[in-house]
Every structure is written in C-alpha cells, then in structure tokens.
Amino acid sequence: MYNVQQISYMGTYSIPEVCQMISRSERTVRQMIANGLATIDDKRPTLIRGTNLIDFLLNENDKNRCPIEFHQFYCLHCRQARIPKGKVIWFSREHPTLPNMCGICPVCGCKMHKVYKIADISRLKREFRLTESPCISHSLDSSLNCRVDDGDNCATSCNQEFMKFEEKGDTNANEN
Ligand SMILES: [Zn+2]
C-alpha cells in the first residue's frame, strides 16, 4: 500500500522526489509512468503533478485490494477491473519498449492500460482481438466507437509489433 500523506495536491515532483516520498525505486516509478501515471509533457527532467500522483497511488491501493485476472484491465475512472470492450486491445506507442496494452472500459468508455510480460504475448493473441493504435483517436473521440471491424490490416500491424517483442524475448533467453 502506498502512503500519500507527504504528497501535496498542488505540488510538482521529480522522479527522485517521488521515489523518496513513496519509498520506491526509480524503476518502480518509471513503471508507474508506463502504466498510465501522467507526467507533465515536454519537460525534462520528467515532472509529475501531485494531484495525478495521489490519484494514481490511491487507485493502485484499490487495485491491490481487488485482484485482476489475466483478461481484465483496471479502469482508473470506475475503479474496477473490466474486460476491455469487445475484447479489443492495442499497443500503446507511448511506451514502445514494453508490451503495454490499451483497451476501452465497456462501462465508462475511458482508456485503460495494462503492462503484460513478454511471456504473455501468445496468450494475449488468443484471448483478445488486436487492433491498430490509431484506433485510440476513434475511441477517445466517440468513446465507444472503436471500430473492431476495421479488418485484418490492423491486426497484422499489431502482430508485427508482437513479433518484435518475441524476437527480443528470444534474444534475452539466449543471453541468459
Ligand atoms: Zn470505466
């Protein structure tokens, strides 16, 4: 559980400051960013608003109370585990080094994020319908109009992304 007592809603924090306040490593904080913790755009070093940090951590605390199954994502808005609408997910290109997947909450229409392990990729391919990331704009504009029927081109492009991860996974295995 995260303690948010030291964090001010009005504050702005660097990653090392966040690490200190929540007693977690920089790696953990970067993982939170990959999982959807908002940062202030275009600022170097990376800065995080207190309000975003508190919301994120409280949601993490909720999540720890509410276990999430493989095919479920956590909706930050509903604060519930949800199966992405239409079982459609796509690659977040914001964090291209991780299999960081996005889907749409079937209840409120918000975008949900979840980072999977490279080992999960073949199961993801079986359990979800993969689509292309530009679908994000459809989804956000008209919340639930994510066009699942857009055809195989989308799925193909996403599968190529997955293959990159599979190649990387193999490389790591060889190194070990
Ligand atoms: Zn929701």
Tab-separated table of N, CA and C and ligand atoms in Angstrom:
chain	number	residue	atom	x	y	z
A	1	MET	N	0.833	-1.195	0.000
A	1	MET	CA	0.000	0.000	0.000
A	1	MET	C	0.879	1.261	0.000
A	2	TYR	N	0.450	2.235	-0.738
A	2	TYR	CA	1.224	3.484	-0.793
A	2	TYR	C	0.664	4.486	0.215
A	3	ASN	N	1.584	5.176	0.848
A	3	ASN	CA	1.206	6.231	1.772
A	3	ASN	C	1.295	7.570	1.025
A	4	VAL	N	0.184	8.267	0.925
A	4	VAL	CA	0.177	9.507	0.138
A	4	VAL	C	0.211	10.753	1.028
A	5	GLN	N	0.411	10.543	2.319
A	5	GLN	CA	0.361	11.665	3.268
A	5	GLN	C	1.304	12.819	2.919
A	6	GLN	N	2.501	12.456	2.438
A	6	GLN	CA	3.507	13.506	2.219
A	6	GLN	C	3.303	14.263	0.916
A	7	ILE	N	2.398	13.793	0.084
A	7	ILE	CA	2.264	14.376	-1.253
A	7	ILE	C	1.223	15.493	-1.227
A	8	SER	N	1.583	16.620	-1.818
A	8	SER	CA	0.637	17.736	-1.877
A	8	SER	C	-0.080	17.722	-3.226
A	9	TYR	N	-1.395	17.935	-3.199
A	9	TYR	CA	-2.165	18.014	-4.455
A	9	TYR	C	-1.622	19.106	-5.363
A	10	MET	N	-1.124	20.179	-4.750
A	10	MET	CA	-0.656	21.310	-5.543
A	10	MET	C	0.807	21.164	-5.972
A	11	GLY	N	1.497	20.155	-5.448
A	11	GLY	CA	2.929	20.031	-5.707
A	11	GLY	C	3.251	19.526	-7.101
A	12	THR	N	4.521	19.716	-7.472
A	12	THR	CA	5.059	19.160	-8.714
A	12	THR	C	6.350	18.456	-8.318
A	13	TYR	N	6.521	17.227	-8.758
A	13	TYR	CA	7.629	16.423	-8.228
A	13	TYR	C	8.457	15.805	-9.344
A	14	SER	N	9.764	15.732	-9.077
A	14	SER	CA	10.644	14.993	-9.985
A	14	SER	C	10.567	13.512	-9.616
A	15	ILE	N	11.107	12.671	-10.485
A	15	ILE	CA	11.079	11.229	-10.198
A	15	ILE	C	11.840	10.905	-8.906
A	16	PRO	N	13.059	11.456	-8.676
A	16	PRO	CA	13.735	11.144	-7.401
A	16	PRO	C	12.921	11.580	-6.177
A	17	GLU	N	12.223	12.696	-6.288
A	17	GLU	CA	11.385	13.136	-5.161
A	17	GLU	C	10.244	12.148	-4.913
A	18	VAL	N	9.649	11.680	-5.996
A	18	VAL	CA	8.559	10.701	-5.850
A	18	VAL	C	9.103	9.432	-5.189
A	19	CYS	N	10.279	8.987	-5.640
A	19	CYS	CA	10.891	7.769	-5.078
A	19	CYS	C	11.028	7.910	-3.568
A	20	GLN	N	11.505	9.072	-3.165
A	20	GLN	CA	11.729	9.289	-1.748
A	20	GLN	C	10.406	9.309	-0.965
A	21	MET	N	9.411	9.995	-1.520
A	21	MET	CA	8.146	10.133	-0.794
A	21	MET	C	7.434	8.802	-0.611
A	22	ILE	N	7.510	7.947	-1.629
A	22	ILE	CA	6.747	6.700	-1.524
A	22	ILE	C	7.652	5.502	-1.211
A	23	SER	N	8.950	5.782	-0.988
A	23	SER	CA	9.914	4.721	-0.655
A	23	SER	C	9.917	3.592	-1.685
A	24	ARG	N	10.030	4.000	-2.940
A	24	ARG	CA	10.125	3.010	-4.015
A	24	ARG	C	11.276	3.409	-4.928
A	25	SER	N	11.738	2.440	-5.736
A	25	SER	CA	12.874	2.692	-6.628
A	25	SER	C	12.439	3.508	-7.849
A	26	GLU	N	13.440	4.079	-8.500
A	26	GLU	CA	13.169	4.824	-9.739
A	26	GLU	C	12.532	3.902	-10.778
A	27	ARG	N	12.981	2.675	-10.796
A	27	ARG	CA	12.432	1.715	-11.748
A	27	ARG	C	10.920	1.545	-11.537
A	28	THR	N	10.533	1.465	-10.264
A	28	THR	CA	9.109	1.315	-9.950
A	28	THR	C	8.327	2.537	-10.421
A	29	VAL	N	8.903	3.724	-10.193
A	29	VAL	CA	8.190	4.941	-10.592
A	29	VAL	C	8.080	5.015	-12.117
A	30	ARG	N	9.155	4.624	-12.814
A	30	ARG	CA	9.081	4.638	-14.289
A	30	ARG	C	8.048	3.621	-14.779
A	31	GLN	N	7.943	2.537	-14.067
A	31	GLN	CA	6.929	1.540	-14.419
A	31	GLN	C	5.515	2.120	-14.224
A	32	MET	N	5.364	2.922	-13.171
A	32	MET	CA	4.058	3.568	-12.945
A	32	MET	C	3.727	4.493	-14.109
A	33	ILE	N	4.735	5.192	-14.602
A	33	ILE	CA	4.507	6.100	-15.731
A	33	ILE	C	4.089	5.282	-16.951
A	34	ALA	N	4.770	4.158	-17.135
A	34	ALA	CA	4.396	3.273	-18.251
A	34	ALA	C	2.977	2.743	-18.070
A	35	ASN	N	2.543	2.632	-16.836
A	35	ASN	CA	1.201	2.110	-16.549
A	35	ASN	C	0.134	3.191	-16.553
A	36	GLY	N	0.505	4.411	-16.879
A	36	GLY	CA	-0.523	5.440	-17.018
A	36	GLY	C	-0.402	6.625	-16.074
A	37	LEU	N	0.571	6.639	-15.177
A	37	LEU	CA	0.769	7.824	-14.331
A	37	LEU	C	1.159	8.997	-15.229
A	38	ALA	N	0.365	10.045	-15.183
A	38	ALA	CA	0.584	11.173	-16.098
A	38	ALA	C	1.805	11.985	-15.675
A	39	THR	N	2.563	12.444	-16.663
A	39	THR	CA	3.676	13.359	-16.403
A	39	THR	C	3.360	14.675	-17.115
A	40	ILE	N	4.089	15.705	-16.737
A	40	ILE	CA	3.900	16.994	-17.404
A	40	ILE	C	4.660	16.927	-18.733
A	41	ASP	N	3.963	17.140	-19.804
A	41	ASP	CA	4.542	16.946	-21.134
A	41	ASP	C	5.708	17.881	-21.408
A	42	ASP	N	6.630	17.353	-22.204
A	42	ASP	CA	7.712	18.165	-22.759
A	42	ASP	C	8.628	18.779	-21.715
A	43	LYS	N	8.597	18.295	-20.522
A	43	LYS	CA	9.514	18.826	-19.507
A	43	LYS	C	10.633	17.809	-19.259
A	44	ARG	N	11.857	18.275	-19.228
A	44	ARG	CA	12.995	17.444	-18.826
A	44	ARG	C	13.697	18.165	-17.702
A	45	PRO	N	13.962	17.553	-16.567
A	45	PRO	CA	13.583	16.163	-16.276
A	45	PRO	C	12.078	15.995	-16.133
A	46	THR	N	11.651	14.753	-16.156
A	46	THR	CA	10.232	14.422	-16.050
A	46	THR	C	9.652	14.934	-14.732
A	47	LEU	N	8.508	15.585	-14.811
A	47	LEU	CA	7.835	16.089	-13.612
A	47	LEU	C	6.418	15.515	-13.538
A	48	ILE	N	5.979	15.332	-12.294
A	48	ILE	CA	4.671	14.723	-12.061
A	48	ILE	C	3.879	15.630	-11.127
A	49	ARG	N	2.638	15.889	-11.473
A	49	ARG	CA	1.800	16.709	-10.591
A	49	ARG	C	1.329	15.885	-9.394
A	50	GLY	N	1.310	16.548	-8.231
A	50	GLY	CA	0.863	15.880	-7.012
A	50	GLY	C	-0.519	15.274	-7.168
A	51	THR	N	-1.396	16.005	-7.816
A	51	THR	CA	-2.772	15.517	-7.959
A	51	THR	C	-2.829	14.218	-8.768
A	52	ASN	N	-2.037	14.156	-9.842
A	52	ASN	CA	-2.006	12.929	-10.648
A	52	ASN	C	-1.397	11.780	-9.852
A	53	LEU	N	-0.356	12.121	-9.095
A	53	LEU	CA	0.344	11.089	-8.324
A	53	LEU	C	-0.579	10.498	-7.248
A	54	ILE	N	-1.278	11.367	-6.546
A	54	ILE	CA	-2.170	10.883	-5.479
A	54	ILE	C	-3.276	10.006	-6.069
A	55	ASP	N	-3.893	10.477	-7.139
A	55	ASP	CA	-4.956	9.669	-7.767
A	55	ASP	C	-4.429	8.306	-8.176
A	56	PHE	N	-3.251	8.343	-8.809
A	56	PHE	CA	-2.684	7.088	-9.294
A	56	PHE	C	-2.418	6.125	-8.145
A	57	LEU	N	-1.808	6.643	-7.072
A	57	LEU	CA	-1.432	5.770	-5.955
A	57	LEU	C	-2.671	5.236	-5.228
A	58	LEU	N	-3.691	6.072	-5.092
A	58	LEU	CA	-4.922	5.589	-4.434
A	58	LEU	C	-5.557	4.479	-5.267
A	59	ASN	N	-5.490	4.657	-6.572
A	59	ASN	CA	-6.006	3.602	-7.442
A	59	ASN	C	-5.187	2.328	-7.325
A	60	GLU	N	-3.865	2.500	-7.219
A	60	GLU	CA	-3.008	1.316	-7.027
A	60	GLU	C	-3.399	0.612	-5.735
A	61	ASN	N	-3.674	1.389	-4.699
A	61	ASN	CA	-4.080	0.791	-3.426
A	61	ASN	C	-5.384	0.009	-3.598
A	62	ASP	N	-6.324	0.590	-4.328
A	62	ASP	CA	-7.586	-0.123	-4.593
A	62	ASP	C	-7.327	-1.415	-5.349
A	63	LYS	N	-6.445	-1.282	-6.332
A	63	LYS	CA	-6.155	-2.421	-7.195
A	63	LYS	C	-5.580	-3.571	-6.373
A	64	ASN	N	-4.739	-3.209	-5.395
A	64	ASN	CA	-4.137	-4.248	-4.570
A	64	ASN	C	-5.189	-4.962	-3.731
A	65	ARG	N	-6.285	-4.277	-3.502
A	65	ARG	CA	-7.367	-4.930	-2.762
A	65	ARG	C	-8.225	-5.768	-3.687
A	66	CYS	N	-8.171	-5.476	-4.974
A	66	CYS	CA	-9.091	-6.106	-5.931
A	66	CYS	C	-8.262	-6.805	-7.002
A	67	PRO	N	-8.071	-8.120	-6.871
A	67	PRO	CA	-7.201	-8.824	-7.818
A	67	PRO	C	-7.735	-8.782	-9.251
A	68	ILE	N	-6.828	-8.698	-10.185
A	68	ILE	CA	-7.214	-8.567	-11.590
A	68	ILE	C	-6.808	-9.825	-12.342
A	69	GLU	N	-7.729	-10.351	-13.113
A	69	GLU	CA	-7.439	-11.556	-13.876
A	69	GLU	C	-6.693	-11.191	-15.157
A	70	PHE	N	-6.178	-12.229	-15.791
A	70	PHE	CA	-5.353	-12.018	-16.985
A	70	PHE	C	-6.049	-11.155	-18.033
A	71	HIS	N	-7.331	-11.430	-18.285
A	71	HIS	CA	-8.026	-10.751	-19.369
A	71	HIS	C	-8.703	-9.458	-18.902
A	72	GLN	N	-8.487	-9.091	-17.635
A	72	GLN	CA	-9.091	-7.850	-17.145
A	72	GLN	C	-8.066	-6.722	-17.093
A	73	PHE	N	-8.531	-5.514	-17.334
A	73	PHE	CA	-7.745	-4.310	-17.147
A	73	PHE	C	-8.358	-3.563	-15.963
A	74	TYR	N	-7.640	-2.598	-15.443
A	74	TYR	CA	-8.201	-1.823	-14.335
A	74	TYR	C	-8.609	-0.451	-14.847
A	75	CYS	N	-9.867	-0.101	-14.681
A	75	CYS	CA	-10.333	1.220	-15.115
A	75	CYS	C	-10.119	2.218	-13.979
A	76	LEU	N	-9.295	3.234	-14.251
A	76	LEU	CA	-8.990	4.239	-13.223
A	76	LEU	C	-10.215	5.083	-12.896
A	77	HIS	N	-11.116	5.179	-13.852
A	77	HIS	CA	-12.296	6.007	-13.651
A	77	HIS	C	-13.339	5.256	-12.822
A	78	CYS	N	-13.672	4.041	-13.218
A	78	CYS	CA	-14.649	3.230	-12.474
A	78	CYS	C	-14.041	2.651	-11.195
A	79	ARG	N	-12.700	2.571	-11.156
A	79	ARG	CA	-12.015	1.907	-10.047
A	79	ARG	C	-12.465	0.451	-9.924
A	80	GLN	N	-12.567	-0.184	-11.068
A	80	GLN	CA	-12.982	-1.589	-11.116
A	80	GLN	C	-12.170	-2.309	-12.177
A	81	ALA	N	-12.026	-3.608	-11.991
A	81	ALA	CA	-11.433	-4.434	-13.044
A	81	ALA	C	-12.481	-4.636	-14.137
A	82	ARG	N	-12.065	-4.457	-15.394
A	82	ARG	CA	-13.010	-4.576	-16.510
A	82	ARG	C	-12.359	-5.359	-17.647
A	83	ILE	N	-13.179	-6.088	-18.368
A	83	ILE	CA	-12.712	-6.699	-19.610
A	83	ILE	C	-12.848	-5.650	-20.710
A	84	PRO	N	-11.788	-5.359	-21.465
A	84	PRO	CA	-11.887	-4.293	-22.481
A	84	PRO	C	-13.064	-4.521	-23.439
A	85	LYS	N	-13.683	-3.455	-23.811
A	85	LYS	CA	-14.846	-3.520	-24.692
A	85	LYS	C	-14.533	-4.311	-25.957
A	86	GLY	N	-15.385	-5.282	-26.251
A	86	GLY	CA	-15.216	-6.102	-27.444
A	86	GLY	C	-13.968	-6.966	-27.402
A	87	LYS	N	-13.306	-7.027	-26.244
A	87	LYS	CA	-12.011	-7.726	-26.116
A	87	LYS	C	-11.020	-7.197	-27.148
A	88	VAL	N	-11.134	-5.910	-27.446
A	88	VAL	CA	-10.230	-5.274	-28.398
A	88	VAL	C	-9.142	-4.548	-27.611
A	89	ILE	N	-7.904	-4.831	-27.948
A	89	ILE	CA	-6.797	-4.109	-27.309
A	89	ILE	C	-5.782	-3.708	-28.372
A	90	TRP	N	-4.949	-2.770	-28.044
A	90	TRP	CA	-3.898	-2.357	-28.976
A	90	TRP	C	-2.660	-1.951	-28.206
A	91	PHE	N	-1.569	-1.852	-28.948
A	91	PHE	CA	-0.285	-1.467	-28.392
A	91	PHE	C	-0.237	0.007	-28.092
A	92	SER	N	0.165	0.390	-26.882
A	92	SER	CA	0.412	1.793	-26.612
A	92	SER	C	1.758	2.152	-27.211
A	93	ARG	N	1.766	3.114	-28.110
A	93	ARG	CA	3.054	3.516	-28.694
A	93	ARG	C	3.768	4.540	-27.838
A	94	GLU	N	3.130	4.929	-26.755
A	94	GLU	CA	3.801	5.857	-25.853
A	94	GLU	C	4.966	5.187	-25.152
A	95	HIS	N	4.873	3.883	-24.989
A	95	HIS	CA	5.916	3.152	-24.272
A	95	HIS	C	6.297	1.933	-25.092
A	96	PRO	N	6.958	2.158	-26.231
A	96	PRO	CA	7.127	1.068	-27.189
A	96	PRO	C	8.069	-0.039	-26.731
A	97	THR	N	8.742	0.124	-25.592
A	97	THR	CA	9.662	-0.935	-25.182
A	97	THR	C	8.995	-1.994	-24.311
A	98	LEU	N	7.723	-1.776	-23.955
A	98	LEU	CA	7.027	-2.762	-23.119
A	98	LEU	C	5.779	-3.228	-23.855
A	99	PRO	N	5.333	-4.464	-23.601
A	99	PRO	CA	4.029	-4.848	-24.148
A	99	PRO	C	2.929	-4.172	-23.326
A	100	ASN	N	2.829	-2.871	-23.515
A	100	ASN	CA	1.885	-2.064	-22.741
A	100	ASN	C	0.617	-1.932	-23.577
A	101	MET	N	-0.448	-2.586	-23.121
A	101	MET	CA	-1.653	-2.664	-23.932
A	101	MET	C	-2.706	-1.668	-23.441
A	102	CYS	N	-3.537	-1.237	-24.386
A	102	CYS	CA	-4.649	-0.349	-24.058
A	102	CYS	C	-5.947	-1.018	-24.483
A	103	GLY	N	-7.005	-0.666	-23.775
A	103	GLY	CA	-8.340	-1.100	-24.163
A	103	GLY	C	-9.325	-0.061	-23.662
A	104	ILE	N	-10.583	-0.228	-24.019
A	104	ILE	CA	-11.598	0.745	-23.617
A	104	ILE	C	-12.520	0.116	-22.570
A	105	CYS	N	-12.769	0.866	-21.514
A	105	CYS	CA	-13.687	0.390	-20.476
A	105	CYS	C	-15.092	0.274	-21.075
A	106	PRO	N	-15.730	-0.888	-20.930
A	106	PRO	CA	-17.056	-1.073	-21.532
A	106	PRO	C	-18.144	-0.274	-20.810
A	107	VAL	N	-17.834	0.226	-19.629
A	107	VAL	CA	-18.857	0.929	-18.849
A	107	VAL	C	-18.760	2.436	-19.031
A	108	CYS	N	-17.542	2.997	-18.838
A	108	CYS	CA	-17.434	4.462	-18.890
A	108	CYS	C	-16.748	4.959	-20.160
A	109	GLY	N	-16.140	4.063	-20.946
A	109	GLY	CA	-15.511	4.481	-22.196
A	109	GLY	C	-14.122	5.055	-22.038
A	110	CYS	N	-13.569	5.025	-20.835
A	110	CYS	CA	-12.207	5.522	-20.636
A	110	CYS	C	-11.186	4.530	-21.169
A	111	LYS	N	-10.025	5.072	-21.484
A	111	LYS	CA	-8.927	4.226	-21.934
A	111	LYS	C	-8.278	3.573	-20.717
A	112	MET	N	-8.016	2.271	-20.820
A	112	MET	CA	-7.367	1.539	-19.728
A	112	MET	C	-6.017	1.020	-20.225
A	113	HIS	N	-5.038	0.991	-19.318
A	113	HIS	CA	-3.701	0.499	-19.667
A	113	HIS	C	-3.391	-0.748	-18.864
A	114	LYS	N	-2.588	-1.603	-19.455
A	114	LYS	CA	-2.056	-2.722	-18.664
A	114	LYS	C	-0.759	-3.186	-19.307
A	115	VAL	N	0.238	-3.397	-18.468
A	115	VAL	CA	1.514	-3.892	-18.975
A	115	VAL	C	1.563	-5.397	-18.753
A	116	TYR	N	1.810	-6.112	-19.838
A	116	TYR	CA	1.939	-7.559	-19.752
A	116	TYR	C	3.401	-7.966	-19.823
A	117	LYS	N	3.651	-9.210	-19.509
A	117	LYS	CA	5.003	-9.754	-19.664
A	117	LYS	C	5.164	-10.259	-21.095
A	118	ILE	N	6.413	-10.292	-21.528
A	118	ILE	CA	6.666	-10.786	-22.877
A	118	ILE	C	6.153	-12.218	-23.010
A	119	ALA	N	6.271	-12.984	-21.942
A	119	ALA	CA	5.803	-14.376	-21.970
A	119	ALA	C	4.289	-14.490	-22.163
A	120	ASP	N	3.555	-13.386	-21.943
A	120	ASP	CA	2.088	-13.433	-22.066
A	120	ASP	C	1.610	-13.258	-23.503
A	121	ILE	N	2.535	-12.953	-24.392
A	121	ILE	CA	2.099	-12.482	-25.714
A	121	ILE	C	1.258	-13.508	-26.475
A	122	SER	N	1.655	-14.778	-26.442
A	122	SER	CA	0.874	-15.718	-27.247
A	122	SER	C	-0.531	-15.871	-26.658
A	123	ARG	N	-0.621	-15.800	-25.339
A	123	ARG	CA	-1.946	-15.894	-24.720
A	123	ARG	C	-2.792	-14.663	-25.061
A	124	LEU	N	-2.146	-13.492	-25.093
A	124	LEU	CA	-2.881	-12.276	-25.471
A	124	LEU	C	-3.476	-12.419	-26.866
A	125	LYS	N	-2.668	-12.989	-27.753
A	125	LYS	CA	-3.136	-13.153	-29.135
A	125	LYS	C	-4.358	-14.058	-29.187
A	126	ARG	N	-4.401	-15.047	-28.299
A	126	ARG	CA	-5.550	-15.961	-28.292
A	126	ARG	C	-6.773	-15.326	-27.646
A	127	GLU	N	-6.568	-14.543	-26.597
A	127	GLU	CA	-7.713	-14.105	-25.790
A	127	GLU	C	-8.291	-12.758	-26.203
A	128	PHE	N	-7.524	-11.983	-26.991
A	128	PHE	CA	-8.003	-10.656	-27.354
A	128	PHE	C	-7.999	-10.471	-28.858
A	129	ARG	N	-8.736	-9.494	-29.290
A	129	ARG	CA	-8.684	-9.058	-30.676
A	129	ARG	C	-7.739	-7.850	-30.706
A	130	LEU	N	-6.663	-7.972	-31.478
A	130	LEU	CA	-5.669	-6.894	-31.520
A	130	LEU	C	-6.004	-5.926	-32.631
A	131	THR	N	-5.863	-4.681	-32.348
A	131	THR	CA	-6.124	-3.700	-33.391
A	131	THR	C	-5.001	-2.672	-33.393
A	132	GLU	N	-5.095	-1.749	-34.328
A	132	GLU	CA	-4.005	-0.810	-34.551
A	132	GLU	C	-4.123	0.365	-33.589
A	133	SER	N	-3.015	0.941	-33.176
A	133	SER	CA	-3.094	2.001	-32.171
A	133	SER	C	-3.826	3.271	-32.596
A	134	PRO	N	-3.818	3.674	-33.890
A	134	PRO	CA	-4.557	4.899	-34.223
A	134	PRO	C	-6.024	4.815	-33.827
A	135	CYS	N	-6.483	3.640	-33.550
A	135	CYS	CA	-7.818	3.420	-33.032
A	135	CYS	C	-8.044	4.208	-31.743
A	136	ILE	N	-6.965	4.623	-31.088
A	136	ILE	CA	-7.079	5.437	-29.879
A	136	ILE	C	-7.899	6.687	-30.171
A	137	SER	N	-7.618	7.322	-31.295
A	137	SER	CA	-8.318	8.572	-31.576
A	137	SER	C	-9.805	8.324	-31.771
A	138	HIS	N	-10.169	7.241	-32.453
A	138	HIS	CA	-11.598	6.929	-32.585
A	138	HIS	C	-12.180	6.759	-31.199
A	139	SER	N	-11.448	6.002	-30.396
A	139	SER	CA	-12.007	5.599	-29.117
A	139	SER	C	-12.223	6.791	-28.218
A	140	LEU	N	-11.266	7.722	-28.261
A	140	LEU	CA	-11.378	8.848	-27.346
A	140	LEU	C	-12.415	9.849	-27.832
A	141	ASP	N	-12.475	10.013	-29.149
A	141	ASP	CA	-13.414	10.999	-29.683
A	141	ASP	C	-14.847	10.585	-29.431
A	142	SER	N	-15.134	9.369	-29.793
A	142	SER	CA	-16.544	8.965	-29.711
A	142	SER	C	-16.612	7.749	-28.816
A	143	SER	N	-15.990	7.851	-27.748
A	143	SER	CA	-15.711	6.872	-26.714
A	143	SER	C	-15.925	5.409	-27.070
A	144	LEU	N	-17.047	5.015	-27.552
A	144	LEU	CA	-17.227	3.575	-27.724
A	144	LEU	C	-17.219	3.137	-29.183
A	145	ASN	N	-16.851	4.056	-30.053
A	145	ASN	CA	-16.886	3.709	-31.474
A	145	ASN	C	-15.589	3.137	-31.997
A	146	CYS	N	-14.907	2.430	-31.164
A	146	CYS	CA	-13.685	1.787	-31.585
A	146	CYS	C	-14.058	0.765	-32.653
A	147	ARG	N	-13.539	0.931	-33.853
A	147	ARG	CA	-14.074	0.128	-34.949
A	147	ARG	C	-13.423	-1.244	-35.006
A	148	VAL	N	-14.054	-2.175	-34.359
A	148	VAL	CA	-13.474	-3.518	-34.292
A	148	VAL	C	-13.502	-4.215	-35.638
A	149	ASP	N	-14.324	-3.745	-36.557
A	149	ASP	CA	-14.456	-4.459	-37.823
A	149	ASP	C	-13.532	-3.900	-38.899
A	150	ASP	N	-12.559	-3.130	-38.484
A	150	ASP	CA	-11.707	-2.492	-39.477
A	150	ASP	C	-10.822	-3.459	-40.249
A	151	GLY	N	-10.855	-4.678	-39.856
A	151	GLY	CA	-10.232	-5.655	-40.739
A	151	GLY	C	-8.861	-6.084	-40.339
A	152	ASP	N	-8.298	-6.891	-41.221
A	152	ASP	CA	-7.092	-7.628	-40.860
A	152	ASP	C	-5.837	-6.780	-40.916
A	153	ASN	N	-5.893	-5.648	-41.616
A	153	ASN	CA	-4.688	-4.828	-41.676
A	153	ASN	C	-4.247	-4.400	-40.286
A	154	CYS	N	-5.225	-4.015	-39.482
A	154	CYS	CA	-4.916	-3.579	-38.131
A	154	CYS	C	-4.280	-4.707	-37.352
A	155	ALA	N	-4.921	-5.856	-37.419
A	155	ALA	CA	-4.411	-6.994	-36.652
A	155	ALA	C	-3.014	-7.346	-37.116
A	156	THR	N	-2.780	-7.257	-38.428
A	156	THR	CA	-1.466	-7.606	-38.948
A	156	THR	C	-0.413	-6.658	-38.390
A	157	SER	N	-0.730	-5.377	-38.392
A	157	SER	CA	0.252	-4.412	-37.924
A	157	SER	C	0.563	-4.638	-36.454
A	158	CYS	N	-0.457	-4.963	-35.697
A	158	CYS	CA	-0.230	-5.205	-34.284
A	158	CYS	C	0.569	-6.483	-34.068
A	159	ASN	N	0.285	-7.483	-34.885
A	159	ASN	CA	1.037	-8.723	-34.754
A	159	ASN	C	2.513	-8.507	-35.042
A	160	GLN	N	2.798	-7.579	-35.946
A	160	GLN	CA	4.207	-7.282	-36.218
A	160	GLN	C	4.876	-6.720	-34.981
A	161	GLU	N	4.138	-5.862	-34.261
A	161	GLU	CA	4.687	-5.325	-33.019
A	161	GLU	C	4.966	-6.461	-32.036
A	162	PHE	N	4.037	-7.397	-31.968
A	162	PHE	CA	4.225	-8.510	-31.050
A	162	PHE	C	5.446	-9.333	-31.447
A	163	MET	N	5.633	-9.489	-32.750
A	163	MET	CA	6.768	-10.303	-33.187
A	163	MET	C	8.080	-9.663	-32.750
A	164	LYS	N	8.110	-8.329	-32.755
A	164	LYS	CA	9.329	-7.653	-32.293
A	164	LYS	C	9.628	-8.060	-30.856
A	165	PHE	N	8.564	-8.109	-30.048
A	165	PHE	CA	8.768	-8.479	-28.648
A	165	PHE	C	9.217	-9.927	-28.547
A	166	GLU	N	8.635	-10.754	-29.373
A	166	GLU	CA	9.009	-12.161	-29.299
A	166	GLU	C	10.481	-12.324	-29.665
A	167	GLU	N	10.923	-11.558	-30.672
A	167	GLU	CA	12.341	-11.627	-31.042
A	167	GLU	C	13.215	-11.178	-29.882
A	168	LYS	N	12.797	-10.052	-29.266
A	168	LYS	CA	13.572	-9.550	-28.138
A	168	LYS	C	13.608	-10.573	-27.016
A	169	GLY	N	12.464	-11.195	-26.775
A	169	GLY	CA	12.379	-12.206	-25.724
A	169	GLY	C	13.364	-13.324	-25.980
A	170	ASP	N	13.437	-13.758	-27.237
A	170	ASP	CA	14.360	-14.838	-27.585
A	170	ASP	C	15.800	-14.419	-27.338
A	171	THR	N	16.109	-13.176	-27.722
A	171	THR	CA	17.483	-12.698	-27.552
A	171	THR	C	17.876	-12.756	-26.081
A	172	ASN	N	16.944	-12.277	-25.237
A	172	ASN	CA	17.251	-12.302	-23.802
A	172	ASN	C	17.482	-13.715	-23.310
A	173	ALA	N	16.650	-14.629	-23.804
A	173	ALA	CA	16.769	-16.017	-23.365
A	173	ALA	C	18.146	-16.552	-23.744
A	174	ASN	N	18.624	-16.187	-24.941
A	174	ASN	CA	19.937	-16.699	-25.384
A	174	ASN	C	21.063	-16.138	-24.525
A	175	GLU	N	20.870	-14.883	-24.129
A	175	GLU	CA	21.933	-14.275	-23.337
A	175	GLU	C	22.075	-14.942	-21.969
A	176	ASN	N	20.924	-15.424	-21.457
A	176	ASN	CA	20.977	-15.955	-20.099
A	176	ASN	C	21.577	-17.339	-20.022
B	1	ZN	ZN	-14.588	2.658	-16.542
